[in-house]
């Protein structure tokens, strides 16, 4: 049973560029969310997608956008990259219909902005 | 808004001794509480959760946590620590089941288990 998978594992971008990160949820899961974890901090909620729509959003600017596809996979896009966007980006998935569902995380994508 | 506090940046314990990693929370309604572990350069691994029911929750790798509503705490415990338990531990809270996946995390506690 494959867990949450993310790609790429590591990437380096230049300030002002755009980046796309990808996530496949755990088998059977239908909702995906994204978190940003800066060095030495806990993960911060960016947004959550369900039924191909953004359902909740954390305190992140519009430069952060996403998408969910019919197969439940998801992308996180960040435009106009800033040095402060350097972080580990974590994707999480779960099954909405299950009350008290467990949220599973992927291994993350390390983004370095130079 | 909900919040989580992990008052200790680091906890040191000798192998074989019991360990406790502390977590307190603040929510306006009933809390849904989680513990995750993060090994170096890895993602988060789920350990256990409290949704409702028994205040003592048992999870993976021999860990357990005690929910205390009056003290608004959800401390992580293990009777006998292993060197391999050394990692970064995060407590998280979800304010309502309708929040779906919006977890609010603490700042993390680094656990160091010495041989």
Coordinates of C-alpha atoms in Angstrom, one line a residue:
Chain A
X1 CA 0.0 0.0 0.0
X2 CA 1.7 3.1 -1.2
X3 CA 1.7 6.0 1.2
X4 CA 1.7 9.7 0.3
X5 CA 4.3 10.3 -2.4
X6 CA 5.8 13.7 -3.3
X7 CA 8.1 14.9 -6.1
X8 CA 10.6 16.3 -6.5
X9 CA 12.6 15.5 -3.4
X10 CA 14.9 18.4 -3.6
X11 CA 15.1 21.4 -5.8
X12 CA 16.8 24.8 -6.0
X13 CA 15.2 27.8 -7.5
X14 CA 16.2 31.5 -8.0
X15 CA 14.3 34.4 -6.5
X16 CA 11.4 35.5 -8.7
X17 CA 11.0 32.1 -10.4
X18 CA 8.0 29.8 -10.1
X19 CA 7.9 26.2 -8.8
X20 CA 5.5 23.3 -9.0
X21 CA 5.5 20.5 -6.4
X22 CA 3.5 17.3 -6.9
X23 CA 1.7 14.9 -4.6
X24 CA -0.1 11.6 -4.9
X25 CA -2.3 10.8 -1.9
X26 CA -2.3 7.5 0.0
X27 CA -4.4 4.9 -1.8
X28 CA -8.1 5.3 -1.1
X29 CA -7.7 8.9 0.1
X30 CA -9.7 11.7 -1.5
X31 CA -8.5 14.9 0.2
X32 CA -5.0 16.5 0.1
X33 CA -3.5 19.4 2.0
X34 CA -0.2 21.2 1.9
X35 CA 2.0 22.4 4.7
X36 CA 5.2 24.5 4.8
X37 CA 7.8 23.7 7.4
X38 CA 10.6 26.2 7.8
X39 CA 13.8 25.2 9.4
X40 CA 13.4 24.7 13.1
X41 CA 9.6 25.2 13.1
X42 CA 6.5 23.2 13.1
X43 CA 4.5 22.7 9.8
X44 CA 2.1 25.5 8.8
X45 CA -1.1 24.8 7.0
X46 CA -1.2 26.3 3.5
X47 CA -4.4 24.9 2.0
X48 CA -6.6 21.8 1.5
X49 CA -8.2 20.4 -1.6
X50 CA -11.3 18.2 -1.8
X51 CA -13.4 17.4 -4.9
X52 CA -10.9 19.5 -7.0
X53 CA -11.7 22.7 -5.0
X54 CA -9.8 24.6 -2.4
X55 CA -11.7 24.1 0.9
X56 CA -9.6 25.8 3.5
X57 CA -6.7 28.1 3.4
X58 CA -4.1 29.2 5.9
X59 CA -2.4 32.5 6.2
X60 CA -0.4 32.4 3.0
X61 CA -0.4 34.9 0.1
X62 CA -2.0 34.4 -3.3
X63 CA 1.5 33.5 -4.7
X64 CA 0.7 30.1 -3.3
X65 CA -1.9 28.2 -5.4
X66 CA -2.8 24.7 -6.0
X67 CA -4.8 22.2 -7.9
X68 CA -6.4 18.8 -7.4
X69 CA -6.9 16.4 -10.3
X70 CA -9.7 13.9 -10.8
X71 CA -7.4 11.1 -9.6
X72 CA -7.0 13.1 -6.3
X73 CA -3.4 14.0 -6.9
X74 CA -2.4 17.5 -6.3
X75 CA 0.0 20.3 -7.2
X76 CA 1.3 23.2 -5.2
X77 CA 2.5 26.2 -7.2
X78 CA 4.5 29.1 -5.8
X79 CA 5.0 32.2 -7.9
X80 CA 7.6 35.0 -7.6
X81 CA 9.7 33.0 -5.2
X82 CA 11.2 34.8 -2.2
X83 CA 14.2 33.7 -0.1
X84 CA 11.8 33.1 2.8
X85 CA 9.9 30.5 0.8
X86 CA 12.9 28.1 1.4
X87 CA 11.4 25.3 3.4
X88 CA 10.2 21.7 3.4
X89 CA 6.8 21.4 1.8
X90 CA 4.7 18.5 3.1
X91 CA 1.7 17.0 1.4
X92 CA -0.9 15.2 3.6
X93 CA -3.9 13.1 2.7
X94 CA -6.9 11.5 4.3
X95 CA -10.4 10.2 3.6
X96 CA -13.0 12.9 4.2
X97 CA -15.9 10.4 4.9
X98 CA -14.2 8.8 7.9
X99 CA -14.9 10.7 11.1
X100 CA -11.8 11.3 13.1
X101 CA -9.7 10.4 10.1
X102 CA -5.9 10.0 10.4
X103 CA -3.9 12.4 8.3
X104 CA -0.9 10.9 6.7
X105 CA 2.1 12.9 5.4
X106 CA 4.6 12.4 2.7
X107 CA 8.4 12.7 2.9
X108 CA 8.3 16.2 1.6
X109 CA 9.9 18.4 -1.0
X110 CA 12.9 20.5 0.0
X111 CA 12.8 23.8 -1.7
X112 CA 15.8 26.1 -1.6
X113 CA 15.5 29.6 -3.0
X114 CA 18.7 31.4 -3.8
Chain B
X1 CA -8.1 30.2 17.2
X2 CA -6.6 27.0 18.3
X3 CA -3.0 26.7 19.4
X4 CA -0.6 24.1 20.8
X5 CA 2.4 24.6 23.1
X6 CA 5.3 22.3 23.5
X7 CA 7.2 23.9 26.4
X8 CA 10.4 21.9 26.1
X9 CA 12.7 22.4 23.1
X10 CA 14.6 19.2 24.0
X11 CA 14.1 16.2 26.3
X12 CA 17.0 14.0 27.3
X13 CA 16.5 10.5 28.7
X14 CA 18.6 7.4 29.2
X15 CA 17.7 4.3 27.3
X16 CA 15.4 2.1 29.3
X17 CA 14.0 5.0 31.3
X18 CA 10.4 6.3 30.9
X19 CA 10.0 9.4 28.7
X20 CA 7.4 12.2 28.6
X21 CA 7.1 14.8 26.0
X22 CA 4.7 17.6 27.0
X23 CA 1.9 19.3 25.1
X24 CA -0.8 21.7 26.1
X25 CA -3.5 23.0 23.8
X26 CA -6.1 25.7 23.5
X27 CA -9.3 25.3 21.5
X28 CA -12.8 26.8 21.7
X29 CA -14.6 23.5 21.4
X30 CA -13.7 19.8 21.8
X31 CA -10.1 19.1 20.7
X32 CA -8.9 16.5 18.3
X33 CA -5.3 15.9 19.2
X34 CA -2.4 14.2 17.3
X35 CA 1.2 13.3 17.8
X36 CA 3.6 12.9 14.9
X37 CA 7.4 12.0 14.8
X38 CA 9.9 13.4 12.4
X39 CA 13.3 11.7 11.8
X40 CA 16.1 13.8 10.2
X41 CA 15.4 14.9 6.7
X42 CA 12.1 13.0 6.6
X43 CA 8.4 13.7 6.6
X44 CA 6.0 13.3 9.5
X45 CA 5.0 9.9 10.8
X46 CA 1.7 9.4 12.6
X47 CA 2.0 8.1 16.2
X48 CA -1.4 8.4 17.7
X49 CA -4.6 10.5 18.1
X50 CA -7.3 11.4 20.5
X51 CA -10.7 12.0 19.0
X52 CA -13.1 10.8 21.8
X53 CA -13.4 8.0 24.4
X54 CA -10.7 6.8 26.7
X55 CA -8.3 9.4 27.9
X56 CA -5.3 7.0 27.5
X57 CA -4.5 6.5 23.9
X58 CA -2.1 3.8 22.7
X59 CA -0.2 4.3 19.5
X60 CA 2.7 3.1 17.3
X61 CA 6.1 1.9 18.6
X62 CA 4.9 1.6 22.2
X63 CA 4.0 5.2 22.6
X64 CA 0.9 6.3 24.5
X65 CA -0.6 9.7 25.4
X66 CA -2.9 10.8 28.1
X67 CA -5.7 13.4 27.4
X68 CA -6.4 15.6 30.4
X69 CA -9.3 18.0 29.7
X70 CA -9.0 19.9 33.0
X71 CA -5.3 20.6 32.4
X72 CA -5.7 21.0 28.6
X73 CA -2.8 18.6 28.1
X74 CA -2.0 15.7 25.9
X75 CA 1.5 14.4 27.0
X76 CA 3.2 11.7 25.0
X77 CA 4.7 8.9 27.1
X78 CA 6.7 5.7 26.7
X79 CA 7.5 3.3 29.6
X80 CA 11.0 2.4 28.3
X81 CA 12.9 4.6 25.8
X82 CA 15.0 3.3 23.0
X83 CA 18.0 5.0 21.3
X84 CA 16.0 4.7 18.1
X85 CA 13.3 6.9 19.6
X86 CA 15.6 9.9 19.2
X87 CA 13.7 12.3 16.8
X88 CA 11.6 15.4 16.7
X89 CA 8.1 15.1 18.1
X90 CA 5.2 17.3 17.1
X91 CA 1.9 17.7 18.9
X92 CA -1.0 19.0 16.7
X93 CA -4.7 20.0 17.2
X94 CA -7.7 20.1 15.0
X95 CA -10.5 22.3 16.3
X96 CA -13.4 20.4 14.7
X97 CA -13.9 17.4 12.5
X98 CA -15.2 19.8 9.8
X99 CA -11.7 21.3 9.7
X100 CA -10.8 18.3 7.6
X101 CA -7.0 18.5 7.4
X102 CA -6.2 21.8 9.0
X103 CA -3.8 20.9 11.8
X104 CA -2.2 23.4 14.0
X105 CA 1.3 22.2 15.2
X106 CA 3.4 23.0 18.1
X107 CA 7.1 24.0 17.6
X108 CA 8.3 20.5 18.3
X109 CA 10.4 18.8 21.0
X110 CA 13.6 17.1 20.2
X111 CA 14.0 13.8 22.1
X112 CA 17.5 12.5 22.7
X113 CA 17.8 9.0 24.1
X114 CA 21.3 8.2 25.3
X115 CA 22.7 4.6 25.4

